[in-house]
mmCIF file with all atom_site columns, C-alpha atoms in Angstrom:
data_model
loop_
_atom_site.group_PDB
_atom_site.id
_atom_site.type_symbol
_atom_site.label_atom_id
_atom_site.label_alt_id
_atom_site.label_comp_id
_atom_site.label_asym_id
_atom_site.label_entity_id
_atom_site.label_seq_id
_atom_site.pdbx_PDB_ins_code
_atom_site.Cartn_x
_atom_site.Cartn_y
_atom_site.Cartn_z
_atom_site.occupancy
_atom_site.B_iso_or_equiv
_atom_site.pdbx_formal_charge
_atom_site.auth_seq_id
_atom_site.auth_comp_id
_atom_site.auth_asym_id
_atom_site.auth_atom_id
_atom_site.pdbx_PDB_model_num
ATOM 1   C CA . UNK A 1 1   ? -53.628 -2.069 11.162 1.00 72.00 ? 1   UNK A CA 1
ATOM 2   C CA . UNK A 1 2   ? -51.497 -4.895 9.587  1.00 85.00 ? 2   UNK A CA 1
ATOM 3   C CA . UNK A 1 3   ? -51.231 -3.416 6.517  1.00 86.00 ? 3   UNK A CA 1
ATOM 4   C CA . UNK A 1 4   ? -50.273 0.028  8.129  1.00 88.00 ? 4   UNK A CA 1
ATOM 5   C CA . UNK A 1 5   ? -47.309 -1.689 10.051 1.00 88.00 ? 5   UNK A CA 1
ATOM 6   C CA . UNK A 1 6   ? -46.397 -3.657 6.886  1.00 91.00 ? 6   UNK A CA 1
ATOM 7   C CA . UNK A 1 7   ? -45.871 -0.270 4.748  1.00 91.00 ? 7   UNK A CA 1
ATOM 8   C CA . UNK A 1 8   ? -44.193 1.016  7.651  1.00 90.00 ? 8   UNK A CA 1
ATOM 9   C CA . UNK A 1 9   ? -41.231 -1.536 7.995  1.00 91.00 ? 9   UNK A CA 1
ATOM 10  C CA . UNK A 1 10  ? -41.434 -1.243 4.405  1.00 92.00 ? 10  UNK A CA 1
ATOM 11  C CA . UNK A 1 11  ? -40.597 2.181  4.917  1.00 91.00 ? 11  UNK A CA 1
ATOM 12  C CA . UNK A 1 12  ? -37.696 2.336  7.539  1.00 89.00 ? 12  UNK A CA 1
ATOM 13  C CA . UNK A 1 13  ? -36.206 -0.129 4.911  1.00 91.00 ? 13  UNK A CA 1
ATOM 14  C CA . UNK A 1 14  ? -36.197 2.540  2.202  1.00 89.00 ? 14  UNK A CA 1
ATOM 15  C CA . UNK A 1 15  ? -38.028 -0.508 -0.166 1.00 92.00 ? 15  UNK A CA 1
ATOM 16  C CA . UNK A 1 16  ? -39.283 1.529  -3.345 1.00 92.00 ? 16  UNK A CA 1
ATOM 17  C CA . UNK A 1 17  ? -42.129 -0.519 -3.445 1.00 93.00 ? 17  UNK A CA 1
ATOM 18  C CA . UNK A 1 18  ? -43.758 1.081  0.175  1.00 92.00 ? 18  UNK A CA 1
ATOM 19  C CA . UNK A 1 19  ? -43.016 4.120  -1.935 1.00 92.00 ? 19  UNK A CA 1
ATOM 20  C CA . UNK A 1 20  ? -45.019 3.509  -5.504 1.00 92.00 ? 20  UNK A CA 1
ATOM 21  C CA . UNK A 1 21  ? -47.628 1.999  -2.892 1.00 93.00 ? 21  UNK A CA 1
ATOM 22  C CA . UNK A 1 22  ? -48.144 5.421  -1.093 1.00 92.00 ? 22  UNK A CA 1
ATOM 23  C CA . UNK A 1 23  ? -48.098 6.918  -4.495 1.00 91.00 ? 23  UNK A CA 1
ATOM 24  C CA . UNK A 1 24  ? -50.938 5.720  -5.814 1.00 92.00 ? 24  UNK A CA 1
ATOM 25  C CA . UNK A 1 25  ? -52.845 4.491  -2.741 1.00 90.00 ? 25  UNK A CA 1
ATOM 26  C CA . UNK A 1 26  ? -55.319 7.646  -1.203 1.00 88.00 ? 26  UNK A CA 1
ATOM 27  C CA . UNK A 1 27  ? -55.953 5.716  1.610  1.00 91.00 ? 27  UNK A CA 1
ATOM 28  C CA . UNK A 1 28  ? -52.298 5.795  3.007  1.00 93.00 ? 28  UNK A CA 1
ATOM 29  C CA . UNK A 1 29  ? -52.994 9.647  4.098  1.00 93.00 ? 29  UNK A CA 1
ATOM 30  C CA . UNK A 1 30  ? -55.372 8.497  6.592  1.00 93.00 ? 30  UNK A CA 1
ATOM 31  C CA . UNK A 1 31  ? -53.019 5.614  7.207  1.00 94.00 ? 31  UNK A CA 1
ATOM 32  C CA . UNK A 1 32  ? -50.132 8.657  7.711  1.00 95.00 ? 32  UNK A CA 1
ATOM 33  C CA . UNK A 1 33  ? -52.247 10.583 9.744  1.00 95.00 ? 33  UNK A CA 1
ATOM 34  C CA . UNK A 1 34  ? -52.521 7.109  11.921 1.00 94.00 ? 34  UNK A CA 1
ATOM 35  C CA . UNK A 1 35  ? -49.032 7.052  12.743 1.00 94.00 ? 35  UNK A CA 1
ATOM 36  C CA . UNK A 1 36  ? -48.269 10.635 13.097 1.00 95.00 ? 36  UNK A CA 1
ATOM 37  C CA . UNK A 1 37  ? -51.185 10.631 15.978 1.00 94.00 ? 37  UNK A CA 1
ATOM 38  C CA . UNK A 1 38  ? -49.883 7.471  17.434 1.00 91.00 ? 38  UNK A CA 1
ATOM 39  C CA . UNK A 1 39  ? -46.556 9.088  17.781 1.00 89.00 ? 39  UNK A CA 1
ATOM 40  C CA . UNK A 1 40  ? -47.807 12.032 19.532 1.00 89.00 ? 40  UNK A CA 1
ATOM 41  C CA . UNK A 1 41  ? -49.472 9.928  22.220 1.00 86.00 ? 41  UNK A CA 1
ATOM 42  C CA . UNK A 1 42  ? -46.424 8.265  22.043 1.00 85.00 ? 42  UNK A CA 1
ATOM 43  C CA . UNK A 1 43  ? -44.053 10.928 22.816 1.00 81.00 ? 43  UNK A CA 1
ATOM 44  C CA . UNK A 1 44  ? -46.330 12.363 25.400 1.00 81.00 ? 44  UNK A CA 1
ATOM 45  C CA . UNK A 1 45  ? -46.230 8.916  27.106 1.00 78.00 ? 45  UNK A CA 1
ATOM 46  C CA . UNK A 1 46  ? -42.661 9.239  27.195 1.00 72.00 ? 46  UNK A CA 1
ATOM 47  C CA . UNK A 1 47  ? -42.543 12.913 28.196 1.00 68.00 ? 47  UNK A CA 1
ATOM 48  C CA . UNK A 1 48  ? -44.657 12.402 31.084 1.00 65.00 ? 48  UNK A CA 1
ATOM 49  C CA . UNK A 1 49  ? -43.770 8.947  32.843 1.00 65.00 ? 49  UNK A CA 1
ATOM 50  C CA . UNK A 1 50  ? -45.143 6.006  30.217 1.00 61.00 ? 50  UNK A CA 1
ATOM 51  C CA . UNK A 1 51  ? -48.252 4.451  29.287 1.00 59.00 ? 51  UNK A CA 1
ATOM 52  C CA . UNK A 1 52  ? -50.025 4.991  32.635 1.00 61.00 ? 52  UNK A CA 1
ATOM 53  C CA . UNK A 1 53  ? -50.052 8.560  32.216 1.00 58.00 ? 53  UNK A CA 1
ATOM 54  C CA . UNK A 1 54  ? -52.561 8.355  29.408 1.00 60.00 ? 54  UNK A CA 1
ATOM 55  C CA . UNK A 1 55  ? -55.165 7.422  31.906 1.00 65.00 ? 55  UNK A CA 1
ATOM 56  C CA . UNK A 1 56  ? -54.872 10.579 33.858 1.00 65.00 ? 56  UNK A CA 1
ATOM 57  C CA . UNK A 1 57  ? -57.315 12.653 33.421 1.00 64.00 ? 57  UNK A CA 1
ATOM 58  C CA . UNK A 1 58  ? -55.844 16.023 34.310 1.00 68.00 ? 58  UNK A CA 1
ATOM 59  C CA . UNK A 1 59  ? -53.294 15.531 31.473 1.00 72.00 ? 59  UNK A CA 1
ATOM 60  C CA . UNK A 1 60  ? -55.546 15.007 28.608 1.00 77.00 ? 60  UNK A CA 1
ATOM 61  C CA . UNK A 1 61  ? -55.627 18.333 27.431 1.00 78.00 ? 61  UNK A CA 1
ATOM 62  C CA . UNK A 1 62  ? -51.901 17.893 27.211 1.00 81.00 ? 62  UNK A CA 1
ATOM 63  C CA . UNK A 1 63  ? -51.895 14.731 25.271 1.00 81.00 ? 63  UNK A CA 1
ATOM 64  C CA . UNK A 1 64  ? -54.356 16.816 23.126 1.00 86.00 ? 64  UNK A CA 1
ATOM 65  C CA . UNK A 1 65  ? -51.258 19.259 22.274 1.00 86.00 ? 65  UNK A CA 1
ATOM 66  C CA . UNK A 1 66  ? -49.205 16.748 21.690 1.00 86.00 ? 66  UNK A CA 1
ATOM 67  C CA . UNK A 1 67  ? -51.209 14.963 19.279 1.00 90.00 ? 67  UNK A CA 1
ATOM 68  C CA . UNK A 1 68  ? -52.277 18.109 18.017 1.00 92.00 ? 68  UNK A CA 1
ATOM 69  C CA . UNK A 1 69  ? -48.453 19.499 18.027 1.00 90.00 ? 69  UNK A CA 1
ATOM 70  C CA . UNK A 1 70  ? -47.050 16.324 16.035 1.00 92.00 ? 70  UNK A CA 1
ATOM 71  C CA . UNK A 1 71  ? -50.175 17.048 13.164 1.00 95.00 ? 71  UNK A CA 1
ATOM 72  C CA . UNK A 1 72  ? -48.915 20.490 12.576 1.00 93.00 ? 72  UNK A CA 1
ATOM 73  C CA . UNK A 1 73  ? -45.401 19.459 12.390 1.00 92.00 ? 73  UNK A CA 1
ATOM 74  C CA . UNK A 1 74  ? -46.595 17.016 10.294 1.00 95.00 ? 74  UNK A CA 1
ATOM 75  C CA . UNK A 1 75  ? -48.477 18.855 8.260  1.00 96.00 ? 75  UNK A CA 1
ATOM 76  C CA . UNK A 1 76  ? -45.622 21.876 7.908  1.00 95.00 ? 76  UNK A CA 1
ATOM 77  C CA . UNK A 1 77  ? -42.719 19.684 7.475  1.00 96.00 ? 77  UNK A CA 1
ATOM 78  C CA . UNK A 1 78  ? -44.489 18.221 4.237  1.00 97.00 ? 78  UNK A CA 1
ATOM 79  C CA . UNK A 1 79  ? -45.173 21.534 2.854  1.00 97.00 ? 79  UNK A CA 1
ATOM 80  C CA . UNK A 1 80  ? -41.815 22.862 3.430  1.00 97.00 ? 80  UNK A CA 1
ATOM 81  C CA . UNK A 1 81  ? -40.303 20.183 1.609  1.00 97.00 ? 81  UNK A CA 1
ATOM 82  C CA . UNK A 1 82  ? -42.990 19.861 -1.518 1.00 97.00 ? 82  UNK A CA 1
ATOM 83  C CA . UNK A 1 83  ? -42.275 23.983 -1.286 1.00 96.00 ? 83  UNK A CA 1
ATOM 84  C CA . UNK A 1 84  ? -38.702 23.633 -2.008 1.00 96.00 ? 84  UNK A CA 1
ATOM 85  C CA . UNK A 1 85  ? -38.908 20.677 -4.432 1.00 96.00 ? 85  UNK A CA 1
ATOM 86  C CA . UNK A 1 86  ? -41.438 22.637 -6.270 1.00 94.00 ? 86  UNK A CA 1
ATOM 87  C CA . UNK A 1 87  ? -40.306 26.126 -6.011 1.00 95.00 ? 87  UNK A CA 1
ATOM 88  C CA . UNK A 1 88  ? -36.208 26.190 -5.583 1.00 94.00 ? 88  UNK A CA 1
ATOM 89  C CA . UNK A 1 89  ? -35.099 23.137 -7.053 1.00 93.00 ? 89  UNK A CA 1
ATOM 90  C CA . UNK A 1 90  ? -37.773 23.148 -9.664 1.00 89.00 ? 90  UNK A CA 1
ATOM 91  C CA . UNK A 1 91  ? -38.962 19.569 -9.081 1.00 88.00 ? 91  UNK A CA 1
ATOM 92  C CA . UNK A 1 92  ? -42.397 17.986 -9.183 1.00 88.00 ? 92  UNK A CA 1
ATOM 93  C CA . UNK A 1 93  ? -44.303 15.860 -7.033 1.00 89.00 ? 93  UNK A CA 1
ATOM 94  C CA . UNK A 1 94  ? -47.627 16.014 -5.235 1.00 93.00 ? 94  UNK A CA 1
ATOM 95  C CA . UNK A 1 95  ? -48.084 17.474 -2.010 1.00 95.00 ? 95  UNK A CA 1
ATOM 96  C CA . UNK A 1 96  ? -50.465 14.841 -0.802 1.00 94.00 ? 96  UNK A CA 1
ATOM 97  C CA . UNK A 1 97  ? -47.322 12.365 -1.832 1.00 94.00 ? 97  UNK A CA 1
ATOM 98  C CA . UNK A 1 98  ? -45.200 14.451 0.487  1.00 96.00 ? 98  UNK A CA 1
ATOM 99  C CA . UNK A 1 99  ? -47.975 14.135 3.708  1.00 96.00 ? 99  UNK A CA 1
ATOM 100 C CA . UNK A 1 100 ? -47.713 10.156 2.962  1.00 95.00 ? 100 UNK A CA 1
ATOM 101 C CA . UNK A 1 101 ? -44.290 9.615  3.298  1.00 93.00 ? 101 UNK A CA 1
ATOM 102 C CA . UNK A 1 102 ? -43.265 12.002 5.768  1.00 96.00 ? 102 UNK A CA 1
ATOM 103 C CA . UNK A 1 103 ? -46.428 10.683 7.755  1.00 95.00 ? 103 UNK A CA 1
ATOM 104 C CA . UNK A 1 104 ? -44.956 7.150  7.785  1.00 95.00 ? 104 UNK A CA 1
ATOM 105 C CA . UNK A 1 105 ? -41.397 8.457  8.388  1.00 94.00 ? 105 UNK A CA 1
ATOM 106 C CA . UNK A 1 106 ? -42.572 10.462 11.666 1.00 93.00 ? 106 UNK A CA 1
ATOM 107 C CA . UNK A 1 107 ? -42.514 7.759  14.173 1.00 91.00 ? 107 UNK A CA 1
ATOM 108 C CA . UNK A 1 108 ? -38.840 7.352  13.537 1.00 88.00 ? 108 UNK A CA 1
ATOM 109 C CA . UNK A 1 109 ? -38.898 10.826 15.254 1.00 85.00 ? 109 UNK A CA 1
ATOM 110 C CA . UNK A 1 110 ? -39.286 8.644  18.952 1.00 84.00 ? 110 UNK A CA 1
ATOM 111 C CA . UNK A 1 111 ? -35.987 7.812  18.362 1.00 81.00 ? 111 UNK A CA 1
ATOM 112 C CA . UNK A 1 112 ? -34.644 11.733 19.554 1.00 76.00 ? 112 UNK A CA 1
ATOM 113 C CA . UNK A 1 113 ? -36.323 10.581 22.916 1.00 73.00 ? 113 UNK A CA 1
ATOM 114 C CA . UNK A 1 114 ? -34.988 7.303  22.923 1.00 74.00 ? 114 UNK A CA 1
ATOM 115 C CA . UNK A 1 115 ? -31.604 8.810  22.191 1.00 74.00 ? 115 UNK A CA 1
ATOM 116 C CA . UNK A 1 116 ? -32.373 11.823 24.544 1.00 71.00 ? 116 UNK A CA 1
ATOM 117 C CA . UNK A 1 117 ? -33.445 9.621  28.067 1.00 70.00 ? 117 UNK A CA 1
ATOM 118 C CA . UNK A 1 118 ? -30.431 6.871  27.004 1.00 72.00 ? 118 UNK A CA 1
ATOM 119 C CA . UNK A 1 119 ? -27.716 10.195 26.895 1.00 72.00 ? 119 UNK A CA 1
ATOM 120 C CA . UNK A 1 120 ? -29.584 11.810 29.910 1.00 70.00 ? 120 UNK A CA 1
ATOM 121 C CA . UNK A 1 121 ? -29.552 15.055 27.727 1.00 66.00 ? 121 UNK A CA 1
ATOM 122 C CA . UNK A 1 122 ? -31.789 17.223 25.629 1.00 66.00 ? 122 UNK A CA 1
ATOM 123 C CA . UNK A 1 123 ? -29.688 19.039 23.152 1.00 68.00 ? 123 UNK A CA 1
ATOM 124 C CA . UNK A 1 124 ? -28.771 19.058 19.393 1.00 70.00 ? 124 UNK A CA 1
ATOM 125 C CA . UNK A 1 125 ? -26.894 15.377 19.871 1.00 72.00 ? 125 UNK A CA 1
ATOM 126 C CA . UNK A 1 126 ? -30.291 13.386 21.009 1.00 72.00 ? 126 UNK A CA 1
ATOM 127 C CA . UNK A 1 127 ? -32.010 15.775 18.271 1.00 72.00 ? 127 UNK A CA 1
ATOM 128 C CA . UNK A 1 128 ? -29.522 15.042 15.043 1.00 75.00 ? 128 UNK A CA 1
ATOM 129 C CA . UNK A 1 129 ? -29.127 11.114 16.082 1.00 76.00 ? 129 UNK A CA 1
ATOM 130 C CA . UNK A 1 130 ? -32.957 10.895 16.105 1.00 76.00 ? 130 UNK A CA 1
ATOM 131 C CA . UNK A 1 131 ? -34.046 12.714 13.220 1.00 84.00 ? 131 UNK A CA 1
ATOM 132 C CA . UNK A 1 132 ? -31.093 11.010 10.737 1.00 88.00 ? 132 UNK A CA 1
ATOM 133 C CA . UNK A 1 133 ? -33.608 7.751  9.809  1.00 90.00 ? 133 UNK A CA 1
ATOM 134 C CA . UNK A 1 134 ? -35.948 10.516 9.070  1.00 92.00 ? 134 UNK A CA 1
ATOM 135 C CA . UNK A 1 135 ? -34.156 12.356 7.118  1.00 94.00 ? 135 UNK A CA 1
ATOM 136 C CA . UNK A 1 136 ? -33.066 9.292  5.102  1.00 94.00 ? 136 UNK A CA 1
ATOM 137 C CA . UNK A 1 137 ? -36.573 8.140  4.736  1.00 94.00 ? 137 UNK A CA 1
ATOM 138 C CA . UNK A 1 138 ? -37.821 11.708 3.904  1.00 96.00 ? 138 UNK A CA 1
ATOM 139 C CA . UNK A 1 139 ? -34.470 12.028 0.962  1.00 96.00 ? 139 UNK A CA 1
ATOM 140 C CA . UNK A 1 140 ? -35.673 8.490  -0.780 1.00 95.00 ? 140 UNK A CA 1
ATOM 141 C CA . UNK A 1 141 ? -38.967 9.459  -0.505 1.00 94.00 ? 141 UNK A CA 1
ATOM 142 C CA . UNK A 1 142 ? -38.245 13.070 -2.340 1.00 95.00 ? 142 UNK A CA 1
ATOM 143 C CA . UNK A 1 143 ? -35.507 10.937 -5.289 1.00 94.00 ? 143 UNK A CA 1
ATOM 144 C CA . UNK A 1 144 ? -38.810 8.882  -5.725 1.00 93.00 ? 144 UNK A CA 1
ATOM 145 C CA . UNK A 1 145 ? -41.826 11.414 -5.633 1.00 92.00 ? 145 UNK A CA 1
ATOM 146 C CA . UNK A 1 146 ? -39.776 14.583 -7.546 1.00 91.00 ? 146 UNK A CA 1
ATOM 147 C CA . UNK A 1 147 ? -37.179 12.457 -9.696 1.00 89.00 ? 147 UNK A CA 1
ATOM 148 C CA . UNK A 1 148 ? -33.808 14.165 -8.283 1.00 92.00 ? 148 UNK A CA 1
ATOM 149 C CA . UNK A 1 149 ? -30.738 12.970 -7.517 1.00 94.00 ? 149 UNK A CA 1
ATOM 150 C CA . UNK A 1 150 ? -30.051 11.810 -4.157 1.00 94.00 ? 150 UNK A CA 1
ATOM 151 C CA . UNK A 1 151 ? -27.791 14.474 -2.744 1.00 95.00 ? 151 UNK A CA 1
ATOM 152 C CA . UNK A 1 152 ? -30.136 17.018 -3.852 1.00 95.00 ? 152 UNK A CA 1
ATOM 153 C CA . UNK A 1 153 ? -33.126 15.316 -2.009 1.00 95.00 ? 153 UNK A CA 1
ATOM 154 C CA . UNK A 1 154 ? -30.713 14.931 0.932  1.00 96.00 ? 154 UNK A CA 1
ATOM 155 C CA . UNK A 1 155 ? -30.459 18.944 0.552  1.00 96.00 ? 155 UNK A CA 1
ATOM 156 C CA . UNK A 1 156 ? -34.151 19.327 0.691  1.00 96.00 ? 156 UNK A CA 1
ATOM 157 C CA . UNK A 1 157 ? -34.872 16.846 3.203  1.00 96.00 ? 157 UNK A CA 1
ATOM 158 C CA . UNK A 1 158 ? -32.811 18.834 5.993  1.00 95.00 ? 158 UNK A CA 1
ATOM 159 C CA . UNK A 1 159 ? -33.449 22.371 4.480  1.00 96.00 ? 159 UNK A CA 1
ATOM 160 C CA . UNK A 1 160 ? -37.470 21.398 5.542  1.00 96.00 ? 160 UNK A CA 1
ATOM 161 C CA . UNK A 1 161 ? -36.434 20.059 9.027  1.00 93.00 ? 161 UNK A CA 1
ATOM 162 C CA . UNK A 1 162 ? -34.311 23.486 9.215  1.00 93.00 ? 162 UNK A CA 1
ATOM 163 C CA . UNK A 1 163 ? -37.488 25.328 7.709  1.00 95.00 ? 163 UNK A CA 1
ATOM 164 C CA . UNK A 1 164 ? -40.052 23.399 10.468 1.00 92.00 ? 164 UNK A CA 1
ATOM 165 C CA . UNK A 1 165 ? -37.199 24.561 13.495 1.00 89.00 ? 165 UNK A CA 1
ATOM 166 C CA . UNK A 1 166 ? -37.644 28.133 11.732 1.00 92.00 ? 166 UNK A CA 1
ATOM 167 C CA . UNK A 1 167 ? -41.372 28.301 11.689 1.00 91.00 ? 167 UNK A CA 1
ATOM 168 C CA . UNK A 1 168 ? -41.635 26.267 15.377 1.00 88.00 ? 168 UNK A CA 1
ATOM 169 C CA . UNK A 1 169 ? -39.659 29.043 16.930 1.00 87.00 ? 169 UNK A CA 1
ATOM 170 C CA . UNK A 1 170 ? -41.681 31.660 15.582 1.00 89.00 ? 170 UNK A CA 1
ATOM 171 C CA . UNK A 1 171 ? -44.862 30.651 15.946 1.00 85.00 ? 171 UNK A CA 1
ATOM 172 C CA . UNK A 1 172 ? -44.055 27.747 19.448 1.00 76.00 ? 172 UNK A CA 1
ATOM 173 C CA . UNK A 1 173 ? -46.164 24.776 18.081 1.00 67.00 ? 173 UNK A CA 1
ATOM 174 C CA . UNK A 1 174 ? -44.246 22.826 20.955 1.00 64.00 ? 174 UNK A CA 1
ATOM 175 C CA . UNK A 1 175 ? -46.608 21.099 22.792 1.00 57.00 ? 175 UNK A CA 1
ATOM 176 C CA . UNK A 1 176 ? -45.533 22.050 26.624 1.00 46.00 ? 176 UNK A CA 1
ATOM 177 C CA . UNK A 1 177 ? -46.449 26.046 27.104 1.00 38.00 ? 177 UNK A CA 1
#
């Protein structure tokens, strides 16, 4: 787990190097897929009154959502994005490269609650202030993986989070029914 919270630092601090790691390193999917399931126990914890309420037995099939809810989004986001890259802007890159770093960018996404219980407010404020580190993270990521410049990652990185809204409110992969 050391090595999964050194890559991630490494990645909130845009370093290249946590980057070329997840590049060439299969393993950091499963790492990815670590964090991304962390953060949906995580954000149900935080939904639903802390840590406690993970012991509550009647809620477990909503923690399941959640989880389950943050690996779709997860899994969508990164497609959207590699789609773009690969299909509009005529980049390259590997998809599984796209599920790596967007799976160690997602926890950043805890900050929209964070910013959403300090503002007492659920709205596109909380939701923009806590998904700008991911976008960031998501734009080096795309320079690195697909070669382009950074204003046209930048593009792609928010056209995917605009995609995922698009496809979420179609097809209601939130996690609360």
């Amino acid at each position: 787990m050391g090595e999964i919270a050194n890559r991630f630092l490494q990645t909130i601090r845009l370093q290249r190097e946590a980057f070329v790691w997840m590049d060439f390193n299969d393993r950091a999917t499963g790492d990815a897929l670590i964090l991304v399931a962390i953060t949906g126990l995580l954000q149900f914890a935080g939904f639903f009154g802390g840590l406690r309420s993970l012991f509550n037995v009647g809620a477990w099939d909503l923690l399941i959502r959640f989880v389950l809810a943050a690996l779709v989004q997860w899994l969508l986001y990164s497609g959207i994005a590699w789609a773009i890259v690969r299909y509009i802007v005529q980049g390259s890159g590997q998809y599984a490269t796209y599920l790596r770093f967007t799976g160690f960018a997602y926890p950043t996404t805890l900050l929209t609650l964070a910013i959403a219980i300090a503002m007492n407010s659920a709205g596109l404020v909380p939701f923009a202030l806590g998904f700008a580190w991911f976008i960031f993270i998501i734009a080096r990521g795309i320079q690195y993986e697909s070669d382009l410049p950074r204003e046209r990652a930048f593009v792609v990185a928010v056209g995917a989070l605009a995609g995922l809204l698009i496809v979420d409110a179609i097809f209601g992969f939130s996690p609360i029914v």
